[in-house]
Amino acid sequence: MNLVRAEFGRLYARRFVRLMLVLLIVAFGITVATTLVSTHQPTARELAQAEELAEQQRRANERLYADCQAAKSGAANSEYPPEFLAKCNLDRPAEVHETDYLYGVFVFEREIRPLTYFLITFLVLFGFLVGASYIGADLHSGGMTNLLLWRPKRMVVLGTKLGTLLAGVLGVTVLSAVVYLSAFWVISEVGGFPGNLDGEFWRWLSLTAVRGGTLIALVTALSFGLAVLGRHTAAALGVVAGYAVVWELGARIVMEIVDAFRPDQWMLSTYVAAWMSGKLDLWDSASCVGLGSCDGRYTITWLSALIVLLVVVGGCVGAAFASFRQRDLA
């Protein structure tokens, strides 16, 4: 228990962690302030006008959909392109909301979606940098050696460091999310419009929060493992930068040139996107060469994405612990 308390103290005392917390607060403060000065509470006239425009759009969509279906069945002459007739892809009346026609108004139900992804992206970066520097600096400066003189149990010390790091980052994540979402909720109540906060919206927000928190924890653990293997903070940064340039960019281009089979499924970014969205539909023209009826579509689900991410992160962290057990730290 003393080791856990000591590690929490060491984590909070690090100047880099404090700097990242300040940057986190500044970034969120700027986002909230920008939203606050660019919104106003809609008047009754604006709401009525927005509802009227939405109703006009609903009726127009109903007419277009009926005309499209008639043309598609051959009951009327078609003025629509074939790709349009294939789907009659229009927003259904229930999908047209009056909030789509409120201008200069912060609508919580509509705007919080990209803002939530911004929050997750920033916290992923926060977790990666803090995770790499927390262990990397100790290994490089000799702090880990001194700590092992006090508590000569390598696996216990390293495991406590990883657990403390994950608990600290997830604590910051939960606190940030509560404050961040609450701030925008208050803005929508006093200077904007809440929107249609139905069950579907809360389900999306809950799932996104769980997926985002899981992704932040995985990235934090990955950076910790890379820094342990490389014995330096820069090792984790270098591996990620090299992977992004060599594999995600360079290898992707080469695979497209040689018409490789489903190149997206070899990229970690694909599984991150599938995990966050719940499902990712992809298309590969090369897989249909020589097959007449093949459309080349395939899907990556959130479950398969999670398995891949767990295998990658688990393999890296496992290798880090195995390496640390026998490593010469002098």
mmCIF file of C-alpha atoms in Angstrom:
data_model
loop_
_atom_site.group_PDB
_atom_site.id
_atom_site.type_symbol
_atom_site.label_atom_id
_atom_site.label_comp_id
_atom_site.label_asym_id
_atom_site.label_seq_id
_atom_site.Cartn_x
_atom_site.Cartn_y
_atom_site.Cartn_z
ATOM 1 C CA MET A 1 0.000 0.000 0.000
ATOM 2 C CA ASN A 2 2.918 2.339 0.766
ATOM 3 C CA LEU A 3 4.328 1.622 -2.676
ATOM 4 C CA VAL A 4 1.017 2.520 -4.322
ATOM 5 C CA ARG A 5 0.790 5.765 -2.343
ATOM 6 C CA ALA A 6 4.397 6.592 -3.161
ATOM 7 C CA GLU A 7 3.837 5.983 -6.878
ATOM 8 C CA PHE A 8 0.741 8.204 -6.933
ATOM 9 C CA GLY A 9 2.829 10.912 -5.291
ATOM 10 C CA ARG A 10 5.632 10.459 -7.822
ATOM 11 C CA LEU A 11 3.165 10.560 -10.710
ATOM 12 C CA TYR A 12 1.518 13.775 -9.567
ATOM 13 C CA ALA A 13 4.841 15.383 -8.649
ATOM 14 C CA ARG A 14 6.243 15.031 -12.157
ATOM 15 C CA ARG A 15 6.511 18.429 -13.842
ATOM 16 C CA PHE A 16 5.617 16.965 -17.226
ATOM 17 C CA VAL A 17 2.356 15.554 -15.843
ATOM 18 C CA ARG A 18 1.486 18.902 -14.292
ATOM 19 C CA LEU A 19 2.309 20.650 -17.571
ATOM 20 C CA MET A 20 0.038 18.260 -19.470
ATOM 21 C CA LEU A 21 -2.758 18.874 -16.961
ATOM 22 C CA VAL A 22 -2.402 22.625 -17.447
ATOM 23 C CA LEU A 23 -2.482 22.202 -21.239
ATOM 24 C CA LEU A 24 -5.558 19.991 -20.851
ATOM 25 C CA ILE A 25 -7.341 22.672 -18.843
ATOM 26 C CA VAL A 26 -6.282 25.434 -21.260
ATOM 27 C CA ALA A 27 -7.436 23.478 -24.327
ATOM 28 C CA PHE A 28 -10.814 22.699 -22.781
ATOM 29 C CA GLY A 29 -11.172 26.244 -21.493
ATOM 30 C CA ILE A 30 -10.552 27.691 -24.974
ATOM 31 C CA THR A 31 -13.073 25.260 -26.497
ATOM 32 C CA VAL A 32 -15.736 26.142 -23.933
ATOM 33 C CA ALA A 33 -15.077 29.902 -24.195
ATOM 34 C CA THR A 34 -15.216 29.793 -28.011
ATOM 35 C CA THR A 35 -18.530 27.981 -27.884
ATOM 36 C CA LEU A 36 -19.913 30.376 -25.297
ATOM 37 C CA VAL A 37 -19.197 33.525 -27.330
ATOM 38 C CA SER A 38 -20.531 32.043 -30.585
ATOM 39 C CA THR A 39 -23.969 30.970 -29.404
ATOM 40 C CA HIS A 40 -27.202 32.557 -28.267
ATOM 41 C CA GLN A 41 -30.437 31.242 -26.858
ATOM 42 C CA PRO A 42 -32.960 30.934 -29.712
ATOM 43 C CA THR A 43 -36.062 33.073 -29.563
ATOM 44 C CA ALA A 44 -39.576 31.706 -29.969
ATOM 45 C CA ARG A 45 -39.618 33.132 -33.505
ATOM 46 C CA GLU A 46 -36.372 31.355 -34.423
ATOM 47 C CA LEU A 47 -37.705 28.072 -33.040
ATOM 48 C CA ALA A 48 -40.971 28.455 -34.972
ATOM 49 C CA GLN A 49 -39.086 29.304 -38.166
ATOM 50 C CA ALA A 50 -36.776 26.333 -37.712
ATOM 51 C CA GLU A 51 -39.729 24.005 -37.181
ATOM 52 C CA GLU A 52 -41.429 25.395 -40.307
ATOM 53 C CA LEU A 53 -38.290 24.852 -42.423
ATOM 54 C CA ALA A 54 -37.893 21.340 -41.019
ATOM 55 C CA GLU A 55 -41.505 20.519 -41.855
ATOM 56 C CA GLN A 56 -41.005 21.785 -45.423
ATOM 57 C CA GLN A 57 -37.947 19.569 -45.763
ATOM 58 C CA ARG A 58 -39.857 16.552 -44.400
ATOM 59 C CA ARG A 59 -42.613 17.026 -47.007
ATOM 60 C CA ALA A 60 -40.044 17.498 -49.783
ATOM 61 C CA ASN A 61 -38.248 14.310 -48.755
ATOM 62 C CA GLU A 62 -41.534 12.387 -48.744
ATOM 63 C CA ARG A 63 -42.300 13.572 -52.302
ATOM 64 C CA LEU A 64 -38.801 12.787 -53.539
ATOM 65 C CA TYR A 65 -38.903 9.353 -51.971
ATOM 66 C CA ALA A 66 -42.302 8.574 -53.553
ATOM 67 C CA ASP A 67 -41.091 9.806 -56.980
ATOM 68 C CA CYS A 68 -37.920 7.773 -56.634
ATOM 69 C CA GLN A 69 -39.809 4.616 -55.745
ATOM 70 C CA ALA A 70 -42.183 5.131 -58.707
ATOM 71 C CA ALA A 71 -39.259 5.626 -61.098
ATOM 72 C CA LYS A 72 -37.460 2.648 -59.636
ATOM 73 C CA SER A 73 -40.466 0.384 -60.197
ATOM 74 C CA GLY A 74 -40.974 1.697 -63.752
ATOM 75 C CA ALA A 75 -44.321 3.336 -62.990
ATOM 76 C CA ALA A 76 -42.953 6.774 -63.935
ATOM 77 C CA ASN A 77 -40.255 8.217 -66.157
ATOM 78 C CA SER A 78 -36.972 8.489 -64.394
ATOM 79 C CA GLU A 79 -35.122 11.799 -64.072
ATOM 80 C CA TYR A 80 -32.765 10.406 -61.469
ATOM 81 C CA PRO A 81 -29.300 8.919 -61.981
ATOM 82 C CA PRO A 82 -29.028 5.114 -61.631
ATOM 83 C CA GLU A 83 -27.021 5.284 -58.395
ATOM 84 C CA PHE A 84 -29.782 7.363 -56.806
ATOM 85 C CA LEU A 85 -32.491 4.962 -57.958
ATOM 86 C CA ALA A 86 -30.554 2.022 -56.563
ATOM 87 C CA LYS A 87 -31.034 3.260 -53.010
ATOM 88 C CA CYS A 88 -33.496 6.175 -52.977
ATOM 89 C CA ASN A 89 -31.135 7.382 -50.293
ATOM 90 C CA LEU A 90 -32.941 10.236 -48.530
ATOM 91 C CA ASP A 91 -33.292 11.292 -44.942
ATOM 92 C CA ARG A 92 -36.523 9.926 -43.547
ATOM 93 C CA PRO A 93 -38.931 12.534 -42.168
ATOM 94 C CA ALA A 94 -38.172 11.433 -38.613
ATOM 95 C CA GLU A 95 -34.481 12.166 -39.260
ATOM 96 C CA VAL A 96 -35.114 15.823 -40.108
ATOM 97 C CA HIS A 97 -35.021 17.946 -36.951
ATOM 98 C CA GLU A 98 -35.725 21.606 -36.308
ATOM 99 C CA THR A 99 -32.268 21.911 -34.743
ATOM 100 C CA ASP A 100 -30.788 21.489 -38.229
ATOM 101 C CA TYR A 101 -32.187 24.936 -39.047
ATOM 102 C CA LEU A 102 -31.042 26.819 -35.942
ATOM 103 C CA TYR A 103 -28.098 28.984 -36.905
ATOM 104 C CA GLY A 104 -25.631 30.577 -34.480
ATOM 105 C CA VAL A 105 -27.061 28.394 -31.726
ATOM 106 C CA PHE A 106 -25.148 25.744 -29.777
ATOM 107 C CA VAL A 107 -27.322 22.618 -29.939
ATOM 108 C CA PHE A 108 -26.063 20.131 -27.351
ATOM 109 C CA GLU A 109 -27.484 17.047 -29.061
ATOM 110 C CA ARG A 110 -25.815 17.933 -32.375
ATOM 111 C CA GLU A 111 -22.566 19.659 -31.375
ATOM 112 C CA ILE A 112 -21.520 17.447 -28.492
ATOM 113 C CA ARG A 113 -20.761 14.547 -30.824
ATOM 114 C CA PRO A 114 -17.639 16.023 -32.507
ATOM 115 C CA LEU A 115 -16.699 17.709 -29.220
ATOM 116 C CA THR A 116 -16.702 14.316 -27.493
ATOM 117 C CA TYR A 117 -14.348 12.922 -30.127
ATOM 118 C CA PHE A 118 -12.098 15.954 -29.605
ATOM 119 C CA LEU A 119 -12.023 15.197 -25.871
ATOM 120 C CA ILE A 120 -11.141 11.545 -26.483
ATOM 121 C CA THR A 121 -8.402 12.454 -28.976
ATOM 122 C CA PHE A 122 -6.805 14.882 -26.545
ATOM 123 C CA LEU A 123 -6.956 12.379 -23.681
ATOM 124 C CA VAL A 124 -5.450 9.648 -25.885
ATOM 125 C CA LEU A 125 -2.508 11.967 -26.561
ATOM 126 C CA PHE A 126 -2.354 12.832 -22.846
ATOM 127 C CA GLY A 127 -2.292 9.144 -21.866
ATOM 128 C CA PHE A 128 0.373 8.287 -24.422
ATOM 129 C CA LEU A 129 2.775 11.083 -23.458
ATOM 130 C CA VAL A 130 2.304 10.691 -19.706
ATOM 131 C CA GLY A 131 2.597 6.885 -19.935
ATOM 132 C CA ALA A 132 5.832 7.006 -21.915
ATOM 133 C CA SER A 133 7.495 9.732 -19.836
ATOM 134 C CA TYR A 134 6.443 8.289 -16.456
ATOM 135 C CA ILE A 135 8.445 5.071 -16.837
ATOM 136 C CA GLY A 136 10.902 6.268 -19.472
ATOM 137 C CA ALA A 137 12.330 9.020 -17.271
ATOM 138 C CA ASP A 138 12.721 6.648 -14.315
ATOM 139 C CA LEU A 139 14.614 4.100 -16.400
ATOM 140 C CA HIS A 140 16.842 6.683 -18.045
ATOM 141 C CA SER A 141 17.698 8.670 -14.898
ATOM 142 C CA GLY A 142 18.329 5.723 -12.594
ATOM 143 C CA GLY A 143 15.225 6.361 -10.506
ATOM 144 C CA MET A 144 14.034 2.810 -11.089
ATOM 145 C CA THR A 145 17.335 1.425 -9.781
ATOM 146 C CA ASN A 146 17.019 3.471 -6.603
ATOM 147 C CA LEU A 147 13.411 2.332 -6.180
ATOM 148 C CA LEU A 148 14.414 -1.323 -6.510
ATOM 149 C CA LEU A 149 16.995 -0.852 -3.755
ATOM 150 C CA TRP A 150 14.109 0.091 -1.462
ATOM 151 C CA ARG A 151 11.676 -2.553 -2.790
ATOM 152 C CA PRO A 152 13.716 -5.313 -4.560
ATOM 153 C CA LYS A 153 10.767 -6.957 -6.328
ATOM 154 C CA ARG A 154 10.909 -6.084 -9.979
ATOM 155 C CA MET A 155 7.542 -7.422 -11.118
ATOM 156 C CA VAL A 156 5.717 -5.900 -8.148
ATOM 157 C CA VAL A 157 7.321 -2.506 -8.696
ATOM 158 C CA LEU A 158 6.697 -2.461 -12.456
ATOM 159 C CA GLY A 159 3.135 -3.741 -12.030
ATOM 160 C CA THR A 160 2.431 -1.090 -9.397
ATOM 161 C CA LYS A 161 3.763 1.594 -11.682
ATOM 162 C CA LEU A 162 1.530 0.426 -14.535
ATOM 163 C CA GLY A 163 -1.524 0.139 -12.273
ATOM 164 C CA THR A 164 -0.890 3.560 -10.755
ATOM 165 C CA LEU A 165 -0.443 5.087 -14.194
ATOM 166 C CA LEU A 166 -3.678 3.571 -15.547
ATOM 167 C CA ALA A 167 -5.625 4.587 -12.444
ATOM 168 C CA GLY A 168 -4.275 8.121 -12.636
ATOM 169 C CA VAL A 169 -4.995 8.552 -16.357
ATOM 170 C CA LEU A 170 -8.483 7.045 -16.059
ATOM 171 C CA GLY A 171 -9.172 9.279 -13.049
ATOM 172 C CA VAL A 172 -8.230 12.331 -15.106
ATOM 173 C CA THR A 173 -10.348 10.973 -17.972
ATOM 174 C CA VAL A 174 -13.488 10.548 -15.855
ATOM 175 C CA LEU A 175 -13.074 13.919 -14.133
ATOM 176 C CA SER A 176 -12.392 15.690 -17.442
ATOM 177 C CA ALA A 177 -15.385 14.070 -19.120
ATOM 178 C CA VAL A 178 -17.761 15.037 -16.317
ATOM 179 C CA VAL A 179 -16.569 18.650 -16.192
ATOM 180 C CA TYR A 180 -16.362 18.958 -19.982
ATOM 181 C CA LEU A 181 -19.831 17.557 -20.736
ATOM 182 C CA SER A 182 -21.373 19.439 -17.820
ATOM 183 C CA ALA A 183 -19.928 22.730 -19.079
ATOM 184 C CA PHE A 184 -21.448 22.270 -22.528
ATOM 185 C CA TRP A 185 -24.722 21.124 -20.997
ATOM 186 C CA VAL A 186 -24.917 24.343 -18.978
ATOM 187 C CA ILE A 187 -24.112 26.386 -22.105
ATOM 188 C CA SER A 188 -26.958 24.713 -23.985
ATOM 189 C CA GLU A 189 -29.362 25.460 -21.136
ATOM 190 C CA VAL A 190 -28.481 29.122 -20.608
ATOM 191 C CA GLY A 191 -27.234 30.193 -24.035
ATOM 192 C CA GLY A 192 -28.204 27.549 -26.561
ATOM 193 C CA PHE A 193 -30.616 24.688 -27.114
ATOM 194 C CA PRO A 194 -30.437 21.135 -25.646
ATOM 195 C CA GLY A 195 -31.995 19.456 -28.702
ATOM 196 C CA ASN A 196 -33.620 16.055 -28.903
ATOM 197 C CA LEU A 197 -32.021 14.113 -26.031
ATOM 198 C CA ASP A 198 -33.794 10.811 -26.537
ATOM 199 C CA GLY A 199 -32.730 7.290 -25.616
ATOM 200 C CA GLU A 200 -30.710 6.876 -28.797
ATOM 201 C CA PHE A 201 -28.628 9.949 -27.951
ATOM 202 C CA TRP A 202 -27.820 8.762 -24.393
ATOM 203 C CA ARG A 203 -27.025 5.281 -25.707
ATOM 204 C CA TRP A 204 -24.558 6.796 -28.203
ATOM 205 C CA LEU A 205 -22.968 8.984 -25.530
ATOM 206 C CA SER A 206 -22.623 6.079 -23.062
ATOM 207 C CA LEU A 207 -21.096 3.739 -25.642
ATOM 208 C CA THR A 208 -18.729 6.421 -26.910
ATOM 209 C CA ALA A 209 -17.580 7.157 -23.353
ATOM 210 C CA VAL A 210 -16.889 3.460 -22.680
ATOM 211 C CA ARG A 211 -15.093 3.006 -25.994
ATOM 212 C CA GLY A 212 -13.094 6.188 -25.527
ATOM 213 C CA GLY A 213 -12.061 5.252 -21.979
ATOM 214 C CA THR A 214 -10.972 1.805 -23.149
ATOM 215 C CA LEU A 215 -8.950 3.287 -26.006
ATOM 216 C CA ILE A 216 -7.237 5.764 -23.660
ATOM 217 C CA ALA A 217 -6.288 2.944 -21.266
ATOM 218 C CA LEU A 218 -4.945 0.788 -24.108
ATOM 219 C CA VAL A 219 -2.857 3.602 -25.577
ATOM 220 C CA THR A 220 -1.475 4.475 -22.138
ATOM 221 C CA ALA A 221 -0.471 0.854 -21.500
ATOM 222 C CA LEU A 222 1.052 0.610 -24.980
ATOM 223 C CA SER A 223 3.241 3.682 -24.462
ATOM 224 C CA PHE A 224 4.304 2.330 -21.049
ATOM 225 C CA GLY A 225 5.322 -1.002 -22.609
ATOM 226 C CA LEU A 226 7.219 0.635 -25.468
ATOM 227 C CA ALA A 227 9.117 2.922 -23.090
ATOM 228 C CA VAL A 228 10.085 -0.066 -20.895
ATOM 229 C CA LEU A 229 11.338 -2.022 -23.908
ATOM 230 C CA GLY A 230 13.275 0.985 -25.216
ATOM 231 C CA ARG A 231 14.380 2.155 -21.738
ATOM 232 C CA HIS A 232 13.568 5.741 -22.712
ATOM 233 C CA THR A 233 10.593 8.027 -23.344
ATOM 234 C CA ALA A 234 11.849 8.799 -26.820
ATOM 235 C CA ALA A 235 11.742 5.105 -27.703
ATOM 236 C CA ALA A 236 7.941 5.057 -27.454
ATOM 237 C CA LEU A 237 7.634 8.269 -29.461
ATOM 238 C CA GLY A 238 10.040 6.951 -32.107
ATOM 239 C CA VAL A 239 8.271 3.625 -32.508
ATOM 240 C CA VAL A 240 4.877 5.272 -32.978
ATOM 241 C CA ALA A 241 6.245 7.884 -35.393
ATOM 242 C CA GLY A 242 8.075 5.187 -37.358
ATOM 243 C CA TYR A 243 5.011 2.977 -37.484
ATOM 244 C CA ALA A 244 2.839 5.842 -38.724
ATOM 245 C CA VAL A 245 5.256 6.847 -41.502
ATOM 246 C CA VAL A 246 6.596 3.448 -42.571
ATOM 247 C CA TRP A 247 3.533 1.259 -42.204
ATOM 248 C CA GLU A 248 0.365 3.352 -42.111
ATOM 249 C CA LEU A 249 1.592 5.636 -44.937
ATOM 250 C CA GLY A 250 4.367 3.876 -46.832
ATOM 251 C CA ALA A 251 3.122 0.309 -46.703
ATOM 252 C CA ARG A 252 -0.422 1.404 -47.504
ATOM 253 C CA ILE A 253 0.784 3.098 -50.697
ATOM 254 C CA VAL A 254 2.793 0.031 -51.713
ATOM 255 C CA MET A 255 -0.153 -2.297 -51.045
ATOM 256 C CA GLU A 256 -2.414 -0.142 -53.196
ATOM 257 C CA ILE A 257 0.150 -0.131 -56.014
ATOM 258 C CA VAL A 258 0.481 -3.920 -56.019
ATOM 259 C CA ASP A 259 -3.300 -4.397 -55.467
ATOM 260 C CA ALA A 260 -2.789 -6.277 -52.200
ATOM 261 C CA PHE A 261 -5.773 -8.083 -50.705
ATOM 262 C CA ARG A 262 -7.714 -5.790 -48.321
ATOM 263 C CA PRO A 263 -4.825 -3.525 -47.243
ATOM 264 C CA ASP A 264 -6.945 -1.724 -44.630
ATOM 265 C CA GLN A 265 -7.194 -4.837 -42.502
ATOM 266 C CA TRP A 266 -3.416 -4.717 -41.879
ATOM 267 C CA MET A 267 -3.544 -1.230 -40.364
ATOM 268 C CA LEU A 268 -4.085 -0.561 -36.652
ATOM 269 C CA SER A 269 -5.876 2.689 -37.474
ATOM 270 C CA THR A 270 -8.606 0.600 -39.120
ATOM 271 C CA TYR A 271 -9.283 -1.281 -35.885
ATOM 272 C CA VAL A 272 -9.207 1.915 -33.825
ATOM 273 C CA ALA A 273 -11.850 3.408 -36.130
ATOM 274 C CA ALA A 274 -13.927 0.208 -36.017
ATOM 275 C CA TRP A 275 -13.759 0.103 -32.214
ATOM 276 C CA MET A 276 -14.830 3.725 -31.816
ATOM 277 C CA SER A 277 -17.623 3.558 -34.420
ATOM 278 C CA GLY A 278 -18.862 0.085 -33.483
ATOM 279 C CA LYS A 279 -18.533 -1.187 -37.045
ATOM 280 C CA LEU A 280 -16.511 -0.220 -40.091
ATOM 281 C CA ASP A 281 -17.648 -1.058 -43.616
ATOM 282 C CA LEU A 282 -14.785 -1.266 -46.101
ATOM 283 C CA TRP A 283 -14.455 -1.959 -49.791
ATOM 284 C CA ASP A 284 -11.626 -3.565 -51.739
ATOM 285 C CA SER A 285 -11.760 -3.637 -55.542
ATOM 286 C CA ALA A 286 -8.698 -5.915 -55.812
ATOM 287 C CA SER A 287 -10.558 -8.782 -54.130
ATOM 288 C CA CYS A 288 -13.072 -8.856 -56.999
ATOM 289 C CA VAL A 289 -10.596 -9.349 -59.834
ATOM 290 C CA GLY A 290 -11.857 -12.265 -61.920
ATOM 291 C CA LEU A 291 -15.132 -12.531 -59.953
ATOM 292 C CA GLY A 292 -18.130 -11.187 -61.795
ATOM 293 C CA SER A 293 -20.687 -10.801 -58.994
ATOM 294 C CA CYS A 294 -18.324 -9.813 -56.173
ATOM 295 C CA ASP A 295 -18.804 -6.283 -54.772
ATOM 296 C CA GLY A 296 -15.654 -6.309 -52.592
ATOM 297 C CA ARG A 297 -17.332 -5.129 -49.389
ATOM 298 C CA TYR A 298 -16.333 -6.417 -45.962
ATOM 299 C CA THR A 299 -16.958 -5.348 -42.375
ATOM 300 C CA ILE A 300 -14.807 -5.088 -39.267
ATOM 301 C CA THR A 301 -16.880 -5.248 -36.073
ATOM 302 C CA TRP A 302 -16.102 -3.710 -32.690
ATOM 303 C CA LEU A 303 -15.419 -7.164 -31.232
ATOM 304 C CA SER A 304 -12.780 -8.136 -33.779
ATOM 305 C CA ALA A 305 -11.264 -4.649 -33.453
ATOM 306 C CA LEU A 306 -11.078 -4.986 -29.659
ATOM 307 C CA ILE A 307 -9.445 -8.417 -29.936
ATOM 308 C CA VAL A 308 -6.757 -7.079 -32.280
ATOM 309 C CA LEU A 309 -6.061 -4.064 -30.062
ATOM 310 C CA LEU A 310 -5.880 -6.240 -26.919
ATOM 311 C CA VAL A 311 -3.479 -8.649 -28.619
ATOM 312 C CA VAL A 312 -1.171 -5.820 -29.728
ATOM 313 C CA VAL A 313 -1.189 -4.002 -26.392
ATOM 314 C CA GLY A 314 -1.078 -7.219 -24.344
ATOM 315 C CA GLY A 315 1.853 -8.506 -26.397
ATOM 316 C CA CYS A 316 3.781 -5.265 -25.943
ATOM 317 C CA VAL A 317 3.137 -5.053 -22.180
ATOM 318 C CA GLY A 318 3.899 -8.767 -21.738
ATOM 319 C CA ALA A 319 7.181 -8.376 -23.604
ATOM 320 C CA ALA A 320 8.023 -5.354 -21.457
ATOM 321 C CA PHE A 321 7.508 -7.319 -18.221
ATOM 322 C CA ALA A 322 9.469 -10.301 -19.552
ATOM 323 C CA SER A 323 12.319 -8.042 -20.586
ATOM 324 C CA PHE A 324 12.317 -6.114 -17.317
ATOM 325 C CA ARG A 325 12.571 -9.314 -15.256
ATOM 326 C CA GLN A 326 16.060 -10.142 -16.543
ATOM 327 C CA ARG A 327 17.344 -6.735 -17.530
ATOM 328 C CA ASP A 328 20.519 -5.183 -16.173
ATOM 329 C CA LEU A 329 19.461 -1.811 -14.782
ATOM 330 C CA ALA A 330 22.849 -0.576 -13.661
#
